[in-house]
Every structure is written in structure tokens, then in C-alpha cells.
XYZ file of C-alpha atoms in Angstrom:
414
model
C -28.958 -57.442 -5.645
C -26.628 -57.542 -8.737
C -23.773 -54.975 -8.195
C -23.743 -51.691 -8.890
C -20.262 -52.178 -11.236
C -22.337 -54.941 -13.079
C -25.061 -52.524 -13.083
C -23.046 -50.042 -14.538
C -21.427 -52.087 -17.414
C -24.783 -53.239 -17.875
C -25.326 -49.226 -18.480
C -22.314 -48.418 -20.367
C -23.187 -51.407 -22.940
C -26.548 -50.137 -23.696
C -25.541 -46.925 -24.609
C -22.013 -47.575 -26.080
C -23.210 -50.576 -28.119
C -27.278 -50.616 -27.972
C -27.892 -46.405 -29.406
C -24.611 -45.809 -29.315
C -24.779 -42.212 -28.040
C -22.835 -39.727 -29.488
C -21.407 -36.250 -28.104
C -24.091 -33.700 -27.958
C -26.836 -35.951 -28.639
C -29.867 -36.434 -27.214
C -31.474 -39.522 -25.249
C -35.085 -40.482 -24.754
C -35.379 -43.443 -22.241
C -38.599 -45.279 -22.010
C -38.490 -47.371 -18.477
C -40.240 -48.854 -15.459
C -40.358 -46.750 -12.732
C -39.509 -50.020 -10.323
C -36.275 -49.818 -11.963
C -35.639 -45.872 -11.388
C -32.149 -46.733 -9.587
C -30.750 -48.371 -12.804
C -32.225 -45.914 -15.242
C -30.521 -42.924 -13.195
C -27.255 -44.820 -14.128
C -28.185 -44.935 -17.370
C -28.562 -41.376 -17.435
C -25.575 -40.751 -15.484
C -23.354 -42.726 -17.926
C -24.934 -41.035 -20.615
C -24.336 -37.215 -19.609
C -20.341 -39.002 -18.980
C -20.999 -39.379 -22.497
C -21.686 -35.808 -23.585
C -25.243 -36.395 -24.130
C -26.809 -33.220 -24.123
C -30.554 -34.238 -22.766
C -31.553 -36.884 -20.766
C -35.547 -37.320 -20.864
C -36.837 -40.468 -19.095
C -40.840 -41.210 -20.155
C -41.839 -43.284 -16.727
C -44.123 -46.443 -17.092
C -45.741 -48.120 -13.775
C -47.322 -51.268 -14.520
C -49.938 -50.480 -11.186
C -51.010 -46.892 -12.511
C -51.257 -48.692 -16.005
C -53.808 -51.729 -14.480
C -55.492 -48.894 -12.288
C -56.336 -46.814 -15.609
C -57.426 -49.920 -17.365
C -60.083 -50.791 -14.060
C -61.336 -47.377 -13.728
C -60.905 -44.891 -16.630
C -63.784 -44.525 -18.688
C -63.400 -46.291 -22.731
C -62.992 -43.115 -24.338
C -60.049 -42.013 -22.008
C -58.565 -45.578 -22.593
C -59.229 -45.490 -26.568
C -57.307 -42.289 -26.896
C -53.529 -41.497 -27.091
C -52.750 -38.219 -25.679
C -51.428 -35.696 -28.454
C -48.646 -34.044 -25.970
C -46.919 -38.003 -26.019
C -47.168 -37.689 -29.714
C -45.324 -34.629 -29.853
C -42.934 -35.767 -27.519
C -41.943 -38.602 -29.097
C -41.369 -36.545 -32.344
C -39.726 -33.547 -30.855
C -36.754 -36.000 -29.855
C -36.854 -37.631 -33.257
C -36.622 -34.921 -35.219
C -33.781 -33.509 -33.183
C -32.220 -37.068 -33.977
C -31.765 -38.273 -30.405
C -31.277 -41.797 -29.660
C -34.368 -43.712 -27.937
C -33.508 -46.325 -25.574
C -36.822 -47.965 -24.419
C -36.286 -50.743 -21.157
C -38.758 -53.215 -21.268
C -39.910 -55.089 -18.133
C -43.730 -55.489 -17.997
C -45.344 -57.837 -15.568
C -46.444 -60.719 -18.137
C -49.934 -61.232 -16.415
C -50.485 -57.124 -15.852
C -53.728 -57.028 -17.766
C -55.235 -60.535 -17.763
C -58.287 -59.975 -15.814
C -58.530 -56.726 -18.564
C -62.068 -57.167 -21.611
C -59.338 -57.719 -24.656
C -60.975 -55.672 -26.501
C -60.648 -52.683 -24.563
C -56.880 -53.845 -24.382
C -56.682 -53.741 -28.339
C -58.710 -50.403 -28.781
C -55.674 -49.047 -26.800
C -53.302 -51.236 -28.726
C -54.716 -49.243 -31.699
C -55.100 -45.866 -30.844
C -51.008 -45.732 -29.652
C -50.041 -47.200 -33.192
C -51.779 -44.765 -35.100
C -50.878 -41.558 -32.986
C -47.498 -43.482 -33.334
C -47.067 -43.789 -36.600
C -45.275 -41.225 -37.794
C -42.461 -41.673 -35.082
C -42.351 -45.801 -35.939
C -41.069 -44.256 -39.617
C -38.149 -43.484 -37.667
C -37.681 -46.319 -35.840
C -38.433 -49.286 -38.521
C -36.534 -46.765 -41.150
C -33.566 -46.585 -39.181
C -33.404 -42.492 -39.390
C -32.499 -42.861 -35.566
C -30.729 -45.298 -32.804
C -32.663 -46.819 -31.124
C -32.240 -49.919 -28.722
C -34.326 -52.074 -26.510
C -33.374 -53.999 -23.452
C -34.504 -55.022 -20.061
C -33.819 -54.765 -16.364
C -36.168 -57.446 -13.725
C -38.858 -56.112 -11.790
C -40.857 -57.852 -9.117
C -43.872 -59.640 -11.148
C -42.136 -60.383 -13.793
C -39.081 -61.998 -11.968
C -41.703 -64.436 -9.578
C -43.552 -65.290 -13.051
C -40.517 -66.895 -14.422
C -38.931 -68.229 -11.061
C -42.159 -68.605 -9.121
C -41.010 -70.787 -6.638
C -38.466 -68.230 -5.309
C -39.050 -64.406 -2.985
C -39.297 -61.357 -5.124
C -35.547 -60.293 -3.785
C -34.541 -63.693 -4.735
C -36.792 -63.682 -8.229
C -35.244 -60.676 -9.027
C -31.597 -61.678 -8.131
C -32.053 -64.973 -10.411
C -33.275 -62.873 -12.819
C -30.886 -60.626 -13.176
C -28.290 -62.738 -13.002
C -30.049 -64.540 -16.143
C -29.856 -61.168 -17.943
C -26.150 -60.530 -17.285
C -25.509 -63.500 -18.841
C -27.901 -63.715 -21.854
C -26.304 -59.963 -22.493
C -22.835 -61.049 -22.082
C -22.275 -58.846 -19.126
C -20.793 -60.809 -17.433
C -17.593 -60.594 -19.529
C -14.738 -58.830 -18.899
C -15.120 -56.002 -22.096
C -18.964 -56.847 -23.195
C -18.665 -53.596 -25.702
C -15.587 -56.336 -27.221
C -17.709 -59.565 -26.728
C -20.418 -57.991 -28.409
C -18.522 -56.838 -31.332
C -17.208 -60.631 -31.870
C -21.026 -61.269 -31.425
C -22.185 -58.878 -34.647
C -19.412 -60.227 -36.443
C -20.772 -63.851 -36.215
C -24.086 -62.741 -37.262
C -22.773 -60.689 -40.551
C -21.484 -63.637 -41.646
C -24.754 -65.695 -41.211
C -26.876 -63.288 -42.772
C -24.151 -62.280 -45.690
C -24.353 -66.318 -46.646
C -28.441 -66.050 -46.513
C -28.465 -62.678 -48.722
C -25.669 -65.127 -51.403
C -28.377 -67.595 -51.240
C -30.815 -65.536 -52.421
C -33.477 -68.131 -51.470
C -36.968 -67.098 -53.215
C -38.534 -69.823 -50.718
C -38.347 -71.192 -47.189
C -39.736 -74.058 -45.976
C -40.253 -75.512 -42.493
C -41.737 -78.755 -41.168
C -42.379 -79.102 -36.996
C -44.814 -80.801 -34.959
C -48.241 -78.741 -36.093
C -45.921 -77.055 -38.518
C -46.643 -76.969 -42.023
C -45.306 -73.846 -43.601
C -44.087 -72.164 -47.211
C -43.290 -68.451 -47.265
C -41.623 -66.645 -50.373
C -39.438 -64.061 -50.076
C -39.871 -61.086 -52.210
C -37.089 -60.387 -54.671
C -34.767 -58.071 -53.642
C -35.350 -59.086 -50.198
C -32.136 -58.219 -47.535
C -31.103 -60.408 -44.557
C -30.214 -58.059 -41.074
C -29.178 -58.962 -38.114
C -26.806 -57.948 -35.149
C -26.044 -53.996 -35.607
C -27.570 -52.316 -38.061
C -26.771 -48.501 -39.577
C -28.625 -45.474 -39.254
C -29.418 -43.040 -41.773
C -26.643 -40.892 -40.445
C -24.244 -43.949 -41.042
C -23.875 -44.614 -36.984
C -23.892 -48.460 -36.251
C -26.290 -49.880 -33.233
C -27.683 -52.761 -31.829
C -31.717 -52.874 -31.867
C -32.165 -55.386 -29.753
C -30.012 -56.670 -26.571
C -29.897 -59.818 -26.656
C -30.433 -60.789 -30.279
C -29.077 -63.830 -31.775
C -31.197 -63.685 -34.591
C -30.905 -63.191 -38.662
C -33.871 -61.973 -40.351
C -35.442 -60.683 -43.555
C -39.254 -60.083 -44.876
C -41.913 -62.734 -46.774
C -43.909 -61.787 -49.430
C -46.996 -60.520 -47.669
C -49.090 -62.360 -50.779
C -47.075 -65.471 -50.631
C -47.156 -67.747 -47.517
C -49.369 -70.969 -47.385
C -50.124 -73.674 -44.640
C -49.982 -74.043 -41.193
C -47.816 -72.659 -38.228
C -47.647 -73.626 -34.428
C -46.317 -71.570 -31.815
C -43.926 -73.053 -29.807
C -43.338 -70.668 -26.587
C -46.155 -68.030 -24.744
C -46.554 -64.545 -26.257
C -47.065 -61.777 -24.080
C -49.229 -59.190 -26.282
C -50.213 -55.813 -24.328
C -50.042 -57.786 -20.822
C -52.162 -61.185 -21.838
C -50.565 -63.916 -22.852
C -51.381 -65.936 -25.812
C -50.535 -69.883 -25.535
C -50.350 -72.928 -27.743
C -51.991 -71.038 -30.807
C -51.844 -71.705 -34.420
C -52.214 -69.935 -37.739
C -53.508 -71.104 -41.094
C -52.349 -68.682 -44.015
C -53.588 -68.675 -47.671
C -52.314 -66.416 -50.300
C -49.945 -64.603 -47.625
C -53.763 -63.952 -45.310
C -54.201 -65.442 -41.869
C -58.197 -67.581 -42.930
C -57.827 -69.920 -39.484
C -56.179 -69.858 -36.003
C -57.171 -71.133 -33.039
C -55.172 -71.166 -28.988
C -55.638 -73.111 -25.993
C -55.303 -69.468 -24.043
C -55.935 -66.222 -25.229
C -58.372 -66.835 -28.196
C -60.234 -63.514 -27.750
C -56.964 -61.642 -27.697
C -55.037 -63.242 -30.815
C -58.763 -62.157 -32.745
C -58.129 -58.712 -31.248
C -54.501 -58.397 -32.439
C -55.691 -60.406 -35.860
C -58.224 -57.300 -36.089
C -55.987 -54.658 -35.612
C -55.798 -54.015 -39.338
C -55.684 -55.776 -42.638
C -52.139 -56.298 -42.719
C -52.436 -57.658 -38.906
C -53.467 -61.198 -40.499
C -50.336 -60.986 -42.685
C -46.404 -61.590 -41.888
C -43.892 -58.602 -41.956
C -40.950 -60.267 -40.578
C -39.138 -64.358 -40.698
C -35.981 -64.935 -38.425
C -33.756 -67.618 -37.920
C -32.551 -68.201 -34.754
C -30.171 -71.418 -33.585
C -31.827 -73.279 -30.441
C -28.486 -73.520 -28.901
C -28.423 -69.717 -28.363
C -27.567 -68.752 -24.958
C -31.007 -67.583 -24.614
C -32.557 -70.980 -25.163
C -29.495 -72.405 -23.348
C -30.693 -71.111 -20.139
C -33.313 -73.482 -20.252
C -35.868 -70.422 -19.339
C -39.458 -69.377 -20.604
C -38.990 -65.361 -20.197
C -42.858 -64.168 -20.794
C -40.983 -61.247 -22.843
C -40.492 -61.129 -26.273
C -37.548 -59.554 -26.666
C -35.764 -62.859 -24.842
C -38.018 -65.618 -26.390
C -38.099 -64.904 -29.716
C -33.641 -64.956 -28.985
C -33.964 -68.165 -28.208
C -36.486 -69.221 -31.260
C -36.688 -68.816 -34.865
C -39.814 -66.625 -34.956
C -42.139 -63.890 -37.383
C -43.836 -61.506 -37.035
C -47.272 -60.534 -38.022
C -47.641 -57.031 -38.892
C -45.461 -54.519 -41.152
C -42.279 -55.275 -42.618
C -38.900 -53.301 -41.836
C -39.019 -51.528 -45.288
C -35.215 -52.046 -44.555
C -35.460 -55.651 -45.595
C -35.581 -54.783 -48.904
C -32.902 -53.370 -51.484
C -33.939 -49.554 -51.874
C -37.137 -50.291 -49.347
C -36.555 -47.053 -47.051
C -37.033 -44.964 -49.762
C -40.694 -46.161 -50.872
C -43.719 -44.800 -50.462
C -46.679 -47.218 -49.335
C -47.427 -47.857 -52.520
C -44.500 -49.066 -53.817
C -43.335 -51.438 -50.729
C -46.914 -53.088 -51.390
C -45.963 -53.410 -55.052
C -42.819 -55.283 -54.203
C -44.980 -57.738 -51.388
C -43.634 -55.266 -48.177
C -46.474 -55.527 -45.503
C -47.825 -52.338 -43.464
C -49.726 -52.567 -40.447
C -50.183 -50.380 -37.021
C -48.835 -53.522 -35.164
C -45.902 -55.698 -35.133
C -45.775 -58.979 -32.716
C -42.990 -61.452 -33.071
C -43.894 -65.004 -31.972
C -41.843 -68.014 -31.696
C -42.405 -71.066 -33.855
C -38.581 -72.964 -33.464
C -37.480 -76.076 -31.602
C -35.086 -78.891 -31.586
C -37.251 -80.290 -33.613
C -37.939 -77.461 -36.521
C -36.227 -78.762 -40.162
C -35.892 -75.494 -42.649
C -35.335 -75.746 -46.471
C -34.512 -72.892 -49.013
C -35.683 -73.106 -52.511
C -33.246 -71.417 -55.070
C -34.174 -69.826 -58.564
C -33.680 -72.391 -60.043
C -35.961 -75.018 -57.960
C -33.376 -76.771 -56.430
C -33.807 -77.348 -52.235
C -31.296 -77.646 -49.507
C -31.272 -77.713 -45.585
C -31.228 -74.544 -44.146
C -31.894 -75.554 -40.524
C -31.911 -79.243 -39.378
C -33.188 -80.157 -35.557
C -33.165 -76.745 -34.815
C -29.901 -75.500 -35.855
C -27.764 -74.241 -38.886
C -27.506 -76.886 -41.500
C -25.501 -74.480 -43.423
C -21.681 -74.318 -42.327
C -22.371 -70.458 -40.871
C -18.806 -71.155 -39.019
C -16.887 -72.108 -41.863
C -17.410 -69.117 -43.883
């Protein structure tokens, strides 16, 4: 097993650089219970901290897959009201949420997809109001993840569990730059590299992208007064944290009315514990009107059903493929690595962030202005070594964004 010190600046990173606690706040931890010895030093560092709650909601991938099997529909189809409250309690009281993601890949693919997506739906919607705080950034909030069993042997399936899990992790400490001697330091070098990409992108101003790939075919404008994130980002109380750990992406929001052709996925999507393979989307007018997948059919319909604004994009991201997560030569089953080691979207609502003045809108006005809304939001990846990108200006005039995968712009020699 990884050691407890890497364990522990594992910790210290994902609360000093992922929500970055502050004194006397609050911290909601969503985890696995397989990885209860890691969470409790979480929680230890935090209180170290001067947090001034700990609260740990507990997730077990077995008591999820035994509720699926035996519960009846209408106990599956219905998010309890008390997690509602929960969740808002602690967002209202502006804690930081720190969620550690680590489901087994395959948990749910003997599961009727359809019963999968009417619980898919009924969490969004008793979620929504507490996603305004998360996609708004009125709170810190970070994900990251830890290996448990399952999910360890499906990416290293040759190997024990004790020895999944110890390849595993030691695939995590490097992704997350861990490994290194101040990561809080190494990280901060990290964000600084990824301002600079995405301050070039938002000088662009590009009102199109482009991108040709093998079974990829694909124009999507971006909406004016469209922003390009990435790295840390600021919350409404002007406290800087990292969403995501890793990330190595840049990204920014299309015009939900204004992508057109044909896109092919390029690594597996997990989606609610089934995993969706070799599929690809046909949009018109900004509207998924085609797909089709070698595995999981049924469940891209179900996620393609969720809503109208399911079939539409809410998020474009531009990843290099030499980022250390594609570097590790790994398929991770989780999106949170994959689409790091991919340029990727997103169907689903927008980060009204993405767009100058967006947080402040009302539904109405971020549809005006081509922001998409929907109860879901799944990132999948669509990059390679092979994936050429091209930005259209104002004034018509194209030039190479990505080429084989990688920056054509000089991102470096800003």
C-alpha cells in the first residue's frame, strides 16, 4: 500500500489546493466507504486546518448494486428529501464540498438502463438547486479520486486486487503530481501554464472551431462573449480552487444552436456504472438527430432522453495528448482521468461561468445568449494523436489550433 506520508500529502493537496479550506469553514466530503482510512485523513488534515465541521456522506458501490436488484422502481425513482436538505444546509453555510470519486466502472451493467436513468433523473432534479452552487462557483468545491478494489482490477486486470490497487495508486500519485517534493508548489506552476493557454484562446476570440479525426467531422460556434477556464478558478467569495484534480484541460461553452456534423468518441465513458463504447453523434442546428455505439446503445438513448438540452453540448475542452494523463499510456474507466488525457465535451448544461456576465442570468437570458441547461452533464472524450483543430476568427480567416493532437499555437512562448 502507498504510504501513509504520500497519503497524507495526497490529503493536504486536496484541501490546500483542490477547496482550499479556510479557518472556520465547513467541509462536506462525498467518498467510498472502501476508502474510509484515507478519507479519515482527509478529515484529520482538515480539522489541522481549522475547519469547523467535518461531514462525510458514505457511498458503497455493493449497497448501491443491492438497491438497484431489489428495491422496488418507485424507491429507486425517488431522491430522498433529507439528502436534498443536506446538501443545501452545507451550501448555504458556504462550506467547501470535496466529493472522491472511485466507482467500480462495471457496478451496474447487468442493471435495465432505464431504471438506471430514472435514477439518473430524479437526483438531478432534487439536485438542482445545490448544482447552482456548484456550476456558479458560489462555493469550493473539488473532485478527486482514491483506488478501490473493482475499479483498480478493471484497469490492471491482469494483476491481485492488493497489487491493482498498489499500481493504481501509484498511477494517481503521479497523474496528481504527488509525487513531488511541494505538490501545493508544482501545482501552482501547473495553473500558471494553463492561464496562459486559456488567456491566448479568450485573445483569439475564435467565433468557430473546427476538428477533423477518423469518424470526426465537426463545426461548433462559440457564443459571443464566450470565456475560456481552466486550472483554478474563483469563487464568489474571491477564494481560488482547483475543480478538478488532475485537470490539464482549457475549456469554454458552444452555442447550444450552433454545432453541425459528426463526432466519434475516442475512449469508454462510464455513465451511472455502464459504460458506453465506440459511439458517435450526429448534430444539426446545435441538436443531437443520430448516434449510434458498438456498447451501450440503450444507455446513451437513456442519457440522450434525460431532457431536451441532454441532446445538446454545454461544454468543449482542449486538452494536449501528451498530458501526463494520456502519457501513462492508461484507459482509467473514470471520467475525471480520461477526459485529462483527451480533448472532450460535454453534453448537457453549460457552466453559465463560460460566459462574460453568465452567473448572473436567469434561464432565460443564458438561452438568449446560446448557454445550454440540462439536469445532466457527461463529458466524453473525442481527442487523439490524430485530432487536427482550426479556429475561425471574425473576420473568416482560419488557423491551426491543434495539429496531431497537440497545441499548434505556441502556448509556451507566450
Amino acid at each position: 500500500m502507498v504510504r501513509q506520508q504520500t497519503q497524507e500529502k495526497y490529503a493536504e493537496l486536496a484541501l490546500r489546493t483542490g477547496v482550499n479550506l479556510q479557518k472556520n469553514q465547513a467541509l462536506m466530503i462525498n467518498a467510498p466507504i472502501e476508502g474510509a482510512d484515507f478519507t479519515k485523513i482527509v478529515a484529520h488534515k482538515a480539522y489541522e486546518l481549522g475547519a469547523k465541521d467535518v461531514h462525510i456522506n458514505w457511498v458503497d458501490d455493493e449497497l448501491t448494486l443491492l438497491k438497484f436488484k431489489n428495491a422496488p422502481e418507485e424507491v429507486i425513482a425517488h431522491y430522498p428529501e433529507w439528502k436534498v436538505k443536506l446538501h443545501d444546509m452545507y451550501a448555504e453555510d458556504g462550506a467547501a464540498v470535496l466529493s472522491i470519486r472511485s466507482t467500480d466502472p462495471d457496478l451496474l451493467k447487468d442493471i435495465d438502463p432505464s431504471l438506471i436513468a430514472k435514477a439518473n433523473k430524479a437526483g438531478a432534479e432534487a439536485m438542482k438547486n445545490f448544482r447552482k452552487y456548484t456550476m456558479n462557483d458560489k462555493i469550493t468545491w473539488s473532485i478527486i479520486s482514491i483506488p478501490t478494489g473493482n475499479w483498480a482490477q478493471k484497469i490492471f486486470p491482469d494483476q491481485s486486487k492488493d497489487d491493482a490497487i498498489e499500481s493504481l495508486w501509484e498511477a494517481i500519485v503521479k497523474i496528481v503530481r504527488v509525487d513531488q517534493d511541494n505538490p501545493v508548489a508544482a501545482w501552482d506552476a501547473h495553473n500558471e501554464t494553463l492561464k496562459i493557454a486559456r488567456e491566448i484562446l479568450n485573445e483569439k476570440n475564435y467565433q468557430k472551431l473546427i476538428y477533423k479525426a477518423p469518424g470526426t467531422d465537426l463545426e461548433i460556434e462559440l457564443p459571443k462573449g464566450h470565456i475560456w477556464k481552466g486550472g483554478s478558478a474563483e469563487s464568489e467569495k474571491g477564494i481560488t480552487f482547483n475543480p478538478n484534480m488532475p485537470t490539464e484541460e482549457v475549456f469554454s461553452l458552444p452555442h447550444k444552436y450552433g454545432v453541425n456534423g459528426t463526432v466519434t468518441s475516442t475512449k469508454p465513458l462510464n455513465y451511472g456504472g455502464s459504460l458506453i463504447d465506440n459511439f458517435s453523434l450526429t448534430f444539426k442546428d446545435g441538436k443531437v438527430v443520430d448516434y449510434q455505439a458498438e456498447q451501450g446503445e440503450e444507455t446513451l438513448k437513456h442519457l440522450l432522453d434525460t431532457d431536451e438540452g441532454a441532446k445538446r453540448l454545454g461544454e468543449v475542452a482542449l486538452v494536449p495528448h501528451e498530458s501526463p494523463v494520456s502519457q501513462s499510456g492508461l484507459i482509467f474507466y473514470n471520467t475525471l482521468f480520461d477526459e485529462n488525457a483527451s480533448c472532450h465535451i460535454a453534453l448537457g448544461k453549460a457552466y453559465p461561468t463560460n460566459l462574460a456576465g453568465g452567473a448572473e442570468m436567469d434561464e432565460k437570458e443564458l438561452d438568449q445568449h446560446g448557454v445550454n441547461d440540462s439536469l445532466t452533464h457527461v463529458d466524453f472524450m473525442i481527442g487523439s494523436e490524430k485530432l487536427d483543430i482550426d479556429g475561425v476568427k471574425a473576420d473568416g480567416t482560419t488557423e491551426a489550433v491543434f495539429r496531431n493532437g497537440t497545441w499548434a499555437l505556441d502556448i509556451k512562448g507566450k
